[in-house]
CSV table of C-alpha atoms in Angstrom, one decimal:
chain,number,residue,atom,x,y,z
A,239,UNK,CA,-5.8,-8.6,-16.6
A,240,UNK,CA,-7.9,-11.5,-19.5
A,241,UNK,CA,-3.8,-12.0,-20.7
A,242,UNK,CA,-3.0,-13.2,-17.3
A,243,UNK,CA,-6.3,-15.8,-17.7
A,244,UNK,CA,-5.1,-19.8,-17.9
A,245,UNK,CA,-1.7,-19.0,-16.8
A,246,UNK,CA,0.4,-20.8,-14.2
A,247,UNK,CA,-2.8,-23.2,-13.4
A,248,UNK,CA,-2.8,-25.9,-16.1
A,249,UNK,CA,-1.4,-28.3,-13.2
A,250,UNK,CA,-2.9,-28.9,-10.0
A,251,UNK,CA,-1.9,-27.4,-6.5
A,252,UNK,CA,0.7,-30.3,-4.6
A,253,UNK,CA,-1.0,-31.1,-1.4
A,254,UNK,CA,2.8,-30.7,0.1
A,255,UNK,CA,2.5,-26.9,-0.5
A,256,UNK,CA,0.5,-25.5,1.7
A,257,UNK,CA,2.1,-22.4,3.6
A,258,UNK,CA,0.1,-19.4,1.4
A,259,UNK,CA,1.4,-15.4,0.6
A,260,UNK,CA,-0.6,-13.0,-1.2
A,261,UNK,CA,0.7,-9.6,-2.2
A,262,UNK,CA,0.9,-6.5,-5.0
A,263,UNK,CA,3.4,-7.5,-7.7
A,264,UNK,CA,5.4,-4.4,-7.4
A,265,UNK,CA,8.6,-3.2,-4.9
A,266,UNK,CA,10.3,-5.9,-5.9
A,267,UNK,CA,14.3,-7.1,-7.6
A,268,UNK,CA,14.5,-9.4,-10.0
A,269,UNK,CA,17.6,-10.2,-11.1
A,270,UNK,CA,19.4,-14.0,-12.7
A,271,UNK,CA,15.6,-15.8,-11.8
A,272,UNK,CA,16.2,-14.6,-8.8
A,273,UNK,CA,13.0,-12.9,-6.9
A,274,UNK,CA,13.7,-10.1,-4.3
A,275,UNK,CA,10.3,-8.5,-2.5
A,276,UNK,CA,11.7,-5.5,-0.4
A,277,UNK,CA,8.1,-5.9,1.7
A,278,UNK,CA,8.7,-9.0,2.1
A,279,UNK,CA,12.6,-9.0,2.7
A,280,UNK,CA,14.1,-12.7,3.7
A,281,UNK,CA,11.1,-13.9,5.0
A,282,UNK,CA,9.4,-16.4,2.0
A,283,UNK,CA,13.7,-17.9,2.2
A,284,UNK,CA,13.3,-18.3,6.2
A,285,UNK,CA,9.5,-20.5,5.6
A,286,UNK,CA,11.8,-22.3,3.2
A,287,UNK,CA,14.3,-22.8,5.7
A,288,UNK,CA,12.3,-24.7,7.6
A,289,UNK,CA,10.6,-27.4,5.3
A,290,UNK,CA,8.1,-25.4,4.1
A,291,UNK,CA,6.4,-24.5,0.8
A,292,UNK,CA,5.1,-22.1,-0.7
A,293,UNK,CA,2.1,-21.0,-2.7
A,294,UNK,CA,3.0,-17.3,-4.0
A,295,UNK,CA,-0.6,-15.3,-4.6
A,296,UNK,CA,0.6,-11.8,-6.8
A,297,UNK,CA,-2.3,-9.3,-7.7
A,298,UNK,CA,-0.8,-7.8,-10.4
A,299,UNK,CA,-1.2,-3.7,-10.5
A,300,UNK,CA,0.0,-1.4,-14.3
A,301,UNK,CA,3.0,0.9,-12.7
A,302,UNK,CA,4.6,3.1,-15.1
A,303,UNK,CA,8.0,1.9,-14.4
A,304,UNK,CA,6.6,-1.5,-13.8
A,305,UNK,CA,7.1,-5.1,-15.9
A,306,UNK,CA,3.9,-4.7,-18.4
A,307,UNK,CA,1.5,-8.0,-18.4
A,308,UNK,CA,4.0,-10.3,-21.0
A,309,UNK,CA,6.8,-9.4,-19.3
A,310,UNK,CA,5.5,-10.2,-15.5
A,311,UNK,CA,4.5,-13.9,-17.1
A,312,UNK,CA,7.6,-13.9,-18.9
A,313,UNK,CA,9.3,-13.6,-14.7
A,314,UNK,CA,6.8,-15.9,-13.0
A,315,UNK,CA,7.4,-18.6,-15.5
A,316,UNK,CA,11.3,-18.6,-15.1
A,317,UNK,CA,10.7,-18.6,-11.7
A,318,UNK,CA,8.5,-21.0,-11.5
A,319,UNK,CA,11.4,-23.5,-13.8
A,320,UNK,CA,13.9,-22.2,-11.4
A,321,UNK,CA,13.3,-22.6,-7.8
A,322,UNK,CA,12.2,-25.4,-6.1
A,323,UNK,CA,9.5,-25.4,-3.0
A,324,UNK,CA,8.0,-22.1,-3.8
A,325,UNK,CA,5.0,-21.1,-7.0
A,326,UNK,CA,4.6,-17.9,-8.7
A,327,UNK,CA,0.9,-17.1,-9.1
A,328,UNK,CA,-1.1,-14.2,-10.5
A,329,UNK,CA,-4.6,-14.1,-8.9
A,330,UNK,CA,-5.9,-12.9,-12.4
A,331,UNK,CA,-4.2,-15.7,-14.5
A,332,UNK,CA,-8.1,-17.9,-12.5
A,333,UNK,CA,-10.1,-15.6,-14.9
A,334,UNK,CA,-12.3,-17.2,-17.1
A,335,UNK,CA,-15.7,-16.8,-19.1
A,336,UNK,CA,-17.3,-18.2,-15.9
A,337,UNK,CA,-15.9,-15.6,-13.6
A,338,UNK,CA,-17.2,-13.2,-15.5
A,339,UNK,CA,-20.6,-15.0,-15.8
A,340,UNK,CA,-20.9,-14.7,-11.6
A,341,UNK,CA,-19.6,-10.8,-12.2
A,342,UNK,CA,-22.3,-10.1,-14.7
A,343,UNK,CA,-25.0,-12.1,-11.7
A,344,UNK,CA,-24.2,-10.5,-8.9
A,345,UNK,CA,-24.2,-7.0,-10.0
A,346,UNK,CA,-27.5,-7.7,-11.6
A,347,UNK,CA,-28.6,-9.0,-7.9
A,348,UNK,CA,-27.1,-5.5,-6.4
A,349,UNK,CA,-28.3,-3.2,-8.7
A,350,UNK,CA,-32.0,-4.7,-8.0
A,351,UNK,CA,-31.5,-4.0,-4.3
A,352,UNK,CA,-30.1,-0.5,-5.1
A,353,UNK,CA,-32.4,0.6,-7.1
A,354,UNK,CA,-34.9,1.1,-4.7
A,355,UNK,CA,-33.6,3.1,-2.2
A,356,UNK,CA,-33.4,6.7,-4.1
A,357,UNK,CA,-29.5,7.6,-2.9
A,358,UNK,CA,-30.1,11.5,-3.2
A,359,UNK,CA,-31.8,11.8,-0.2
A,360,UNK,CA,-29.4,9.5,2.1
A,361,UNK,CA,-28.4,11.1,5.0
A,362,UNK,CA,-24.9,9.6,7.9
A,363,UNK,CA,-25.2,11.6,10.3
A,364,UNK,CA,-24.4,11.4,14.4
A,365,UNK,CA,-25.8,12.3,17.4
A,366,UNK,CA,-22.5,14.3,18.4
A,367,UNK,CA,-23.8,17.0,14.9
A,368,UNK,CA,-26.8,17.1,12.4
A,369,UNK,CA,-24.0,17.9,9.7
A,370,UNK,CA,-25.2,15.5,6.6
A,371,UNK,CA,-21.7,13.3,6.3
A,372,UNK,CA,-23.0,11.8,3.2
A,373,UNK,CA,-21.5,15.0,1.7
A,374,UNK,CA,-18.2,13.6,1.9
A,375,UNK,CA,-19.0,10.3,1.1
A,376,UNK,CA,-21.6,10.7,-1.7
A,377,UNK,CA,-19.3,9.8,-4.5
A,378,UNK,CA,-17.2,7.1,-3.3
A,379,UNK,CA,-20.7,5.5,-1.2
A,380,UNK,CA,-22.2,5.3,-5.4
A,381,UNK,CA,-19.5,4.4,-6.9
A,382,UNK,CA,-19.3,1.2,-4.3
A,383,UNK,CA,-22.5,0.1,-4.5
A,384,UNK,CA,-22.9,-0.3,-8.3
A,385,UNK,CA,-20.1,1.6,-10.0
A,386,UNK,CA,-16.7,0.7,-11.4
A,387,UNK,CA,-15.6,0.0,-7.8
A,388,UNK,CA,-18.5,-2.5,-7.4
A,389,UNK,CA,-16.9,-4.7,-10.1
A,390,UNK,CA,-13.7,-4.4,-9.4
A,391,UNK,CA,-14.6,-5.6,-5.6
A,392,UNK,CA,-16.5,-7.9,-7.4
A,393,UNK,CA,-14.0,-9.5,-9.6
A,394,UNK,CA,-11.9,-10.2,-6.5
A,395,UNK,CA,-13.9,-12.1,-4.3
A,396,UNK,CA,-15.1,-14.5,-7.0
A,397,UNK,CA,-11.8,-14.9,-7.9
A,398,UNK,CA,-11.2,-16.1,-4.1
A,399,UNK,CA,-14.1,-17.5,-4.1
A,400,UNK,CA,-12.4,-19.7,-6.9
A,401,UNK,CA,-9.1,-20.1,-5.8
A,402,UNK,CA,-9.5,-21.2,-2.3
A,403,UNK,CA,-12.1,-24.0,-3.4
A,404,UNK,CA,-9.2,-25.8,-5.5
A,405,UNK,CA,-6.1,-24.8,-2.9
A,406,UNK,CA,-5.8,-27.6,-0.9
A,407,UNK,CA,-5.8,-26.4,3.3
A,408,UNK,CA,-3.1,-24.1,3.7
A,409,UNK,CA,-1.6,-23.8,7.5
A,410,UNK,CA,-0.4,-21.0,7.6
A,411,UNK,CA,-1.6,-17.7,4.7
A,412,UNK,CA,0.1,-14.1,5.1
A,413,UNK,CA,-1.2,-11.2,3.5
A,414,UNK,CA,0.5,-7.8,3.6
A,415,UNK,CA,-2.3,-5.6,5.4
A,416,UNK,CA,-3.6,-2.2,4.0
A,417,UNK,CA,-6.6,-3.0,4.2
A,418,UNK,CA,-7.8,-2.4,0.6
A,419,UNK,CA,-11.5,-4.1,-0.5
A,420,UNK,CA,-9.5,-8.0,-2.0
A,421,UNK,CA,-8.0,-8.0,1.4
A,422,UNK,CA,-12.1,-8.8,3.1
A,423,UNK,CA,-12.5,-11.1,-0.2
A,424,UNK,CA,-9.6,-13.5,0.6
A,425,UNK,CA,-10.5,-13.2,4.2
A,426,UNK,CA,-13.7,-13.8,3.8
A,427,UNK,CA,-13.6,-16.5,0.9
A,428,UNK,CA,-10.0,-18.3,3.3
A,429,UNK,CA,-12.7,-19.0,6.1
A,430,UNK,CA,-15.1,-20.2,4.7
A,431,UNK,CA,-13.8,-23.2,2.7
A,432,UNK,CA,-12.0,-24.1,6.2
A,433,UNK,CA,-8.3,-23.0,6.2
A,434,UNK,CA,-6.0,-22.4,9.1
A,435,UNK,CA,-5.2,-19.5,10.3
A,436,UNK,CA,-4.3,-16.3,8.7
A,437,UNK,CA,-1.9,-13.3,8.5
A,438,UNK,CA,-3.1,-9.9,7.8
A,439,UNK,CA,0.7,-8.1,7.9
A,440,UNK,CA,1.9,-4.4,8.5
A,441,UNK,CA,4.7,-3.9,6.4
A,442,UNK,CA,4.9,-0.4,7.0
A,443,UNK,CA,3.3,2.7,9.4
A,444,UNK,CA,-0.3,2.8,10.5
A,445,UNK,CA,-1.6,6.5,10.2
A,446,UNK,CA,-3.5,7.9,12.5
A,447,UNK,CA,-6.1,9.7,10.2
A,448,UNK,CA,-5.8,6.3,7.9
A,449,UNK,CA,-10.2,5.3,8.5
A,450,UNK,CA,-8.8,1.9,6.9
A,451,UNK,CA,-7.5,0.7,10.0
A,452,UNK,CA,-10.4,1.3,12.5
A,453,UNK,CA,-14.0,0.5,12.9
A,454,UNK,CA,-17.1,0.6,15.5
A,455,UNK,CA,-15.2,-1.1,18.2
A,456,UNK,CA,-18.5,-3.2,18.6
A,457,UNK,CA,-17.3,-4.7,14.8
A,458,UNK,CA,-15.2,-7.0,17.0
A,459,UNK,CA,-17.4,-8.9,19.7
A,460,UNK,CA,-18.5,-12.1,19.2
A,461,UNK,CA,-21.6,-11.4,19.9
A,462,UNK,CA,-21.5,-9.3,16.5
A,463,UNK,CA,-23.7,-11.2,13.9
A,464,UNK,CA,-22.2,-9.3,11.5
A,465,UNK,CA,-18.7,-9.2,12.9
A,466,UNK,CA,-16.2,-7.2,10.3
A,467,UNK,CA,-14.0,-9.7,8.4
A,468,UNK,CA,-10.4,-10.0,9.4
A,469,UNK,CA,-7.6,-12.4,10.4
A,470,UNK,CA,-7.2,-15.0,12.9
A,471,UNK,CA,-3.9,-12.1,13.9
A,472,UNK,CA,-2.7,-9.0,12.7
A,473,UNK,CA,1.2,-8.5,13.2
A,474,UNK,CA,2.2,-5.0,13.8
A,475,UNK,CA,5.5,-3.0,14.0
A,476,UNK,CA,5.7,-0.4,16.6
A,477,UNK,CA,3.8,0.6,19.5
A,478,UNK,CA,2.3,3.6,17.7
A,479,UNK,CA,0.5,1.3,16.1
A,480,UNK,CA,-0.6,-0.8,18.6
A,481,UNK,CA,-1.6,2.0,20.9
A,482,UNK,CA,-3.8,2.8,17.6
A,483,UNK,CA,-5.4,-0.5,17.3
A,484,UNK,CA,-5.9,-1.2,21.1
A,485,UNK,CA,-7.5,2.0,21.5
A,486,UNK,CA,-10.2,1.3,18.9
A,487,UNK,CA,-11.1,-1.7,20.8
A,488,UNK,CA,-8.7,-4.3,18.3
A,489,UNK,CA,-8.9,-7.7,20.6
A,490,UNK,CA,-5.4,-7.8,22.1
A,491,UNK,CA,-4.9,-10.9,21.7
A,492,UNK,CA,-5.1,-10.8,17.8
A,493,UNK,CA,-2.4,-8.8,18.1
A,494,UNK,CA,1.4,-10.0,17.6
A,495,UNK,CA,4.0,-7.3,18.4
A,496,UNK,CA,6.6,-8.1,14.9
A,497,UNK,CA,9.8,-6.9,13.4
A,498,UNK,CA,9.4,-4.2,9.9
A,499,UNK,CA,10.8,-6.2,7.8
A,500,UNK,CA,10.9,-3.5,4.8
A,501,UNK,CA,13.1,-2.1,7.2
A,502,UNK,CA,15.3,-5.2,8.0
A,503,UNK,CA,18.0,-3.7,4.9
A,504,UNK,CA,18.4,-0.3,7.1
A,505,UNK,CA,20.4,-2.2,9.6
A,506,UNK,CA,23.7,-2.6,7.4
A,507,UNK,CA,23.2,1.1,5.8
A,508,UNK,CA,26.6,3.9,6.8
A,509,UNK,CA,24.9,7.5,8.5
A,510,UNK,CA,26.5,10.5,6.7
A,511,UNK,CA,27.2,12.8,8.5
A,512,UNK,CA,29.0,15.7,5.8
A,513,UNK,CA,25.5,16.1,3.0
A,514,UNK,CA,27.5,18.5,0.7
A,515,UNK,CA,27.0,17.6,-2.6
A,516,UNK,CA,28.9,20.0,-5.3
A,517,UNK,CA,28.4,23.0,-3.0
A,518,UNK,CA,24.9,22.7,-3.0
A,519,UNK,CA,21.8,22.5,-1.1
A,520,UNK,CA,20.1,19.2,-1.7
A,521,UNK,CA,16.7,19.3,-1.3
A,522,UNK,CA,14.8,15.7,-1.2
A,523,UNK,CA,10.7,16.1,-2.1
A,524,UNK,CA,9.3,12.6,-2.5
A,525,UNK,CA,5.8,12.8,-3.3
A,526,UNK,CA,3.0,10.0,-1.9
A,527,UNK,CA,1.8,9.0,-6.0
A,528,UNK,CA,-2.1,10.4,-5.8
A,529,UNK,CA,-2.1,12.5,-8.9
A,530,UNK,CA,-4.0,16.1,-7.5
A,531,UNK,CA,-1.4,16.1,-5.0
A,532,UNK,CA,1.7,15.9,-6.4
A,533,UNK,CA,1.0,18.3,-8.8
A,534,UNK,CA,-0.1,20.8,-5.9
A,535,UNK,CA,3.1,20.2,-3.9
A,536,UNK,CA,5.3,20.1,-7.2
A,537,UNK,CA,3.8,23.9,-7.8
A,538,UNK,CA,4.8,24.8,-4.5
A,539,UNK,CA,8.7,23.5,-5.1
A,540,UNK,CA,8.1,25.3,-8.3
A,541,UNK,CA,8.0,28.9,-6.5
A,542,UNK,CA,10.1,28.6,-4.0
A,543,UNK,CA,12.6,27.6,-6.1
A,544,UNK,CA,11.8,30.5,-8.4
A,545,UNK,CA,12.5,33.2,-4.6
A,546,UNK,CA,15.6,31.1,-3.8
A,547,UNK,CA,19.1,31.6,-5.5
A,548,UNK,CA,21.4,28.9,-7.6
A,549,UNK,CA,22.8,27.3,-4.0
A,550,UNK,CA,20.1,24.7,-3.6
A,551,UNK,CA,18.8,21.7,-5.7
A,552,UNK,CA,15.3,20.4,-5.4
A,553,UNK,CA,15.2,16.2,-6.3
A,554,UNK,CA,11.9,15.0,-6.5
A,555,UNK,CA,11.6,11.0,-5.5
A,556,UNK,CA,8.1,9.9,-7.2
A,557,UNK,CA,6.1,7.1,-6.1
A,558,UNK,CA,5.7,4.5,-8.5
A,559,UNK,CA,2.1,4.8,-9.2
A,560,UNK,CA,2.5,8.5,-10.6
A,561,UNK,CA,5.3,8.9,-12.3
A,562,UNK,CA,5.9,12.4,-13.5
A,563,UNK,CA,6.4,13.7,-17.1
A,564,UNK,CA,8.8,15.8,-17.4
A,565,UNK,CA,6.6,18.4,-20.1
A,566,UNK,CA,5.6,21.5,-18.6
A,567,UNK,CA,7.7,21.5,-15.8
A,568,UNK,CA,10.7,23.9,-15.2
A,569,UNK,CA,13.9,22.5,-15.7
A,570,UNK,CA,16.4,23.3,-12.1
A,571,UNK,CA,13.7,20.7,-10.7
A,572,UNK,CA,15.6,17.0,-11.0
A,573,UNK,CA,13.9,13.5,-10.6
A,574,UNK,CA,15.7,11.1,-9.6
A,575,UNK,CA,14.3,7.0,-10.9
A,576,UNK,CA,17.8,6.1,-7.8
A,577,UNK,CA,16.0,4.6,-4.3
A,578,UNK,CA,15.4,6.5,-1.3
A,579,UNK,CA,18.4,5.3,0.9
A,580,UNK,CA,20.8,6.6,-1.7
A,581,UNK,CA,18.8,9.7,-2.1
A,582,UNK,CA,18.7,10.0,2.0
A,583,UNK,CA,22.2,10.1,1.6
A,584,UNK,CA,23.4,12.3,-0.9
A,585,UNK,CA,21.0,14.8,0.3
A,586,UNK,CA,20.6,18.1,3.1
A,587,UNK,CA,16.8,18.2,4.3
A,588,UNK,CA,13.7,16.2,2.9
A,589,UNK,CA,10.1,17.6,2.1
A,590,UNK,CA,7.9,14.7,2.6
A,591,UNK,CA,4.4,14.7,1.3
A,592,UNK,CA,1.2,14.4,3.8
A,593,UNK,CA,0.8,10.6,3.8
A,594,UNK,CA,4.1,9.4,3.0
A,595,UNK,CA,5.8,6.8,5.6
A,596,UNK,CA,9.1,7.3,3.7
A,597,UNK,CA,9.8,10.3,7.0
A,598,UNK,CA,9.7,7.2,9.0
A,599,UNK,CA,13.3,5.9,6.9
A,600,UNK,CA,14.4,9.8,6.6
A,601,UNK,CA,14.4,10.0,10.9
A,602,UNK,CA,16.7,7.2,10.5
A,603,UNK,CA,19.1,8.8,8.6
A,604,UNK,CA,18.7,11.4,10.7
A,605,UNK,CA,17.1,14.2,8.1
A,606,UNK,CA,15.2,17.3,8.7
A,607,UNK,CA,12.3,16.0,7.7
A,608,UNK,CA,8.9,18.5,6.7
A,609,UNK,CA,5.7,17.2,5.9
A,610,UNK,CA,3.7,19.1,2.8
A,611,UNK,CA,0.6,19.5,3.3
A,612,UNK,CA,-2.2,20.0,1.4
A,613,UNK,CA,-5.7,22.0,2.2
A,614,UNK,CA,-8.3,19.1,1.6
A,615,UNK,CA,-7.6,16.9,3.8
A,616,UNK,CA,-5.9,16.2,7.7
A,617,UNK,CA,-2.4,15.3,8.7
A,618,UNK,CA,-2.1,12.0,7.5
A,619,UNK,CA,1.9,11.8,7.7
A,620,UNK,CA,2.8,8.5,10.6
A,621,UNK,CA,5.3,11.8,11.9
A,622,UNK,CA,2.1,13.7,13.1
A,623,UNK,CA,2.8,13.8,16.4
A,624,UNK,CA,6.8,14.3,16.2
A,625,UNK,CA,7.4,17.6,17.3
A,626,UNK,CA,11.0,17.8,15.7
A,627,UNK,CA,8.8,17.9,12.6
A,628,UNK,CA,8.0,21.1,10.7
A,629,UNK,CA,4.3,21.2,8.7
A,630,UNK,CA,4.4,23.5,5.7
A,631,UNK,CA,1.6,25.2,3.5
A,632,UNK,CA,2.8,27.1,0.8
A,633,UNK,CA,5.9,28.3,-1.2
A,634,UNK,CA,6.8,30.4,1.9
A,635,UNK,CA,7.4,28.3,4.2
A,636,UNK,CA,9.2,25.7,1.9
A,637,UNK,CA,11.8,29.0,1.5
A,638,UNK,CA,11.6,29.9,5.5
A,639,UNK,CA,12.3,26.2,6.5
A,640,UNK,CA,14.9,25.8,3.7
A,641,UNK,CA,16.6,29.1,4.8
A,642,UNK,CA,16.5,28.5,8.6
A,643,UNK,CA,18.5,25.6,7.7
A,644,UNK,CA,21.3,27.2,5.9
A,645,UNK,CA,21.5,29.5,9.5
A,646,UNK,CA,22.8,26.3,11.2
């Protein structure tokens, strides 16, 4: 995002600002010059109260309902003028012609190496099977070593390299850990520049089949010269996630159990035991933000609604990364931009898409939960092992789940 170039970086970093936060510029509220992140909750304020000062680095992503680049710059400028002891930056602020020259040079090196190999003849096999896994990995693999994914990763790497060289020595760094590619650039350059403790904080659930969270166990060994980049500590917010990590061989001394900040707001939420709303059954459908699968689930909802009576109302909650327009969507489906807690409060039954971690919050509200599955992926939902949860594969099963609820 070239429009961020040079913003907020005209003055040098202050030496007494020695705590750094890293996260996406999303899922926040901004009112009266107050910035509140749903993912970080009150943690930034607690850090400030401990007489520490913060550098907060945001990674901008364009969301359909989010601020554009111009609006985002205004928000950060206002925050930096009004708030003391905390400075906000966009990572893309450090873009320059020099950074792009380095990225171009790195791309040239990669392509020179990759072109020596015949990618079509690659074979990824295990001792347990003769099946060539590369058939599934081919497109992602090529994008990662010579395509747009490689270019994006190199931009992030060079930006973090520049930033963490300029930044005075940091006592603590905390980032929201999802094991995205930019995180490895952060870890590598953080350690290369001898900053102190780096903490990866899992703000959500850890899904069993989410392979970003797991690596070959030997890469955690101190004797391995090619260890996977990892933070000094990873903060995990539930026993199931800890079990997954330990089973995969993650060093137990580097795991810290913490509270889930994003769920702290649930403490004061009142649970509604009487959900009837205008004499209609309110059915909440929560999508996951991947267009291909959102369209599959919307089609299932449309088919099921046509076979149900008018005494039920479908309410769709889109993911901010894929806001579905109402064009060509049946008028009996309602889209809501209200927050999930309000929707949980008024609904009777919940359908959550395959990978949706919102199912955990639905469970807290004591709602009947159904997982919408597709035939292209395993069950990625964090509640996959809960025997009370129904797995839904087609519109007929949606109808049966609704009719079963009505009979109660």
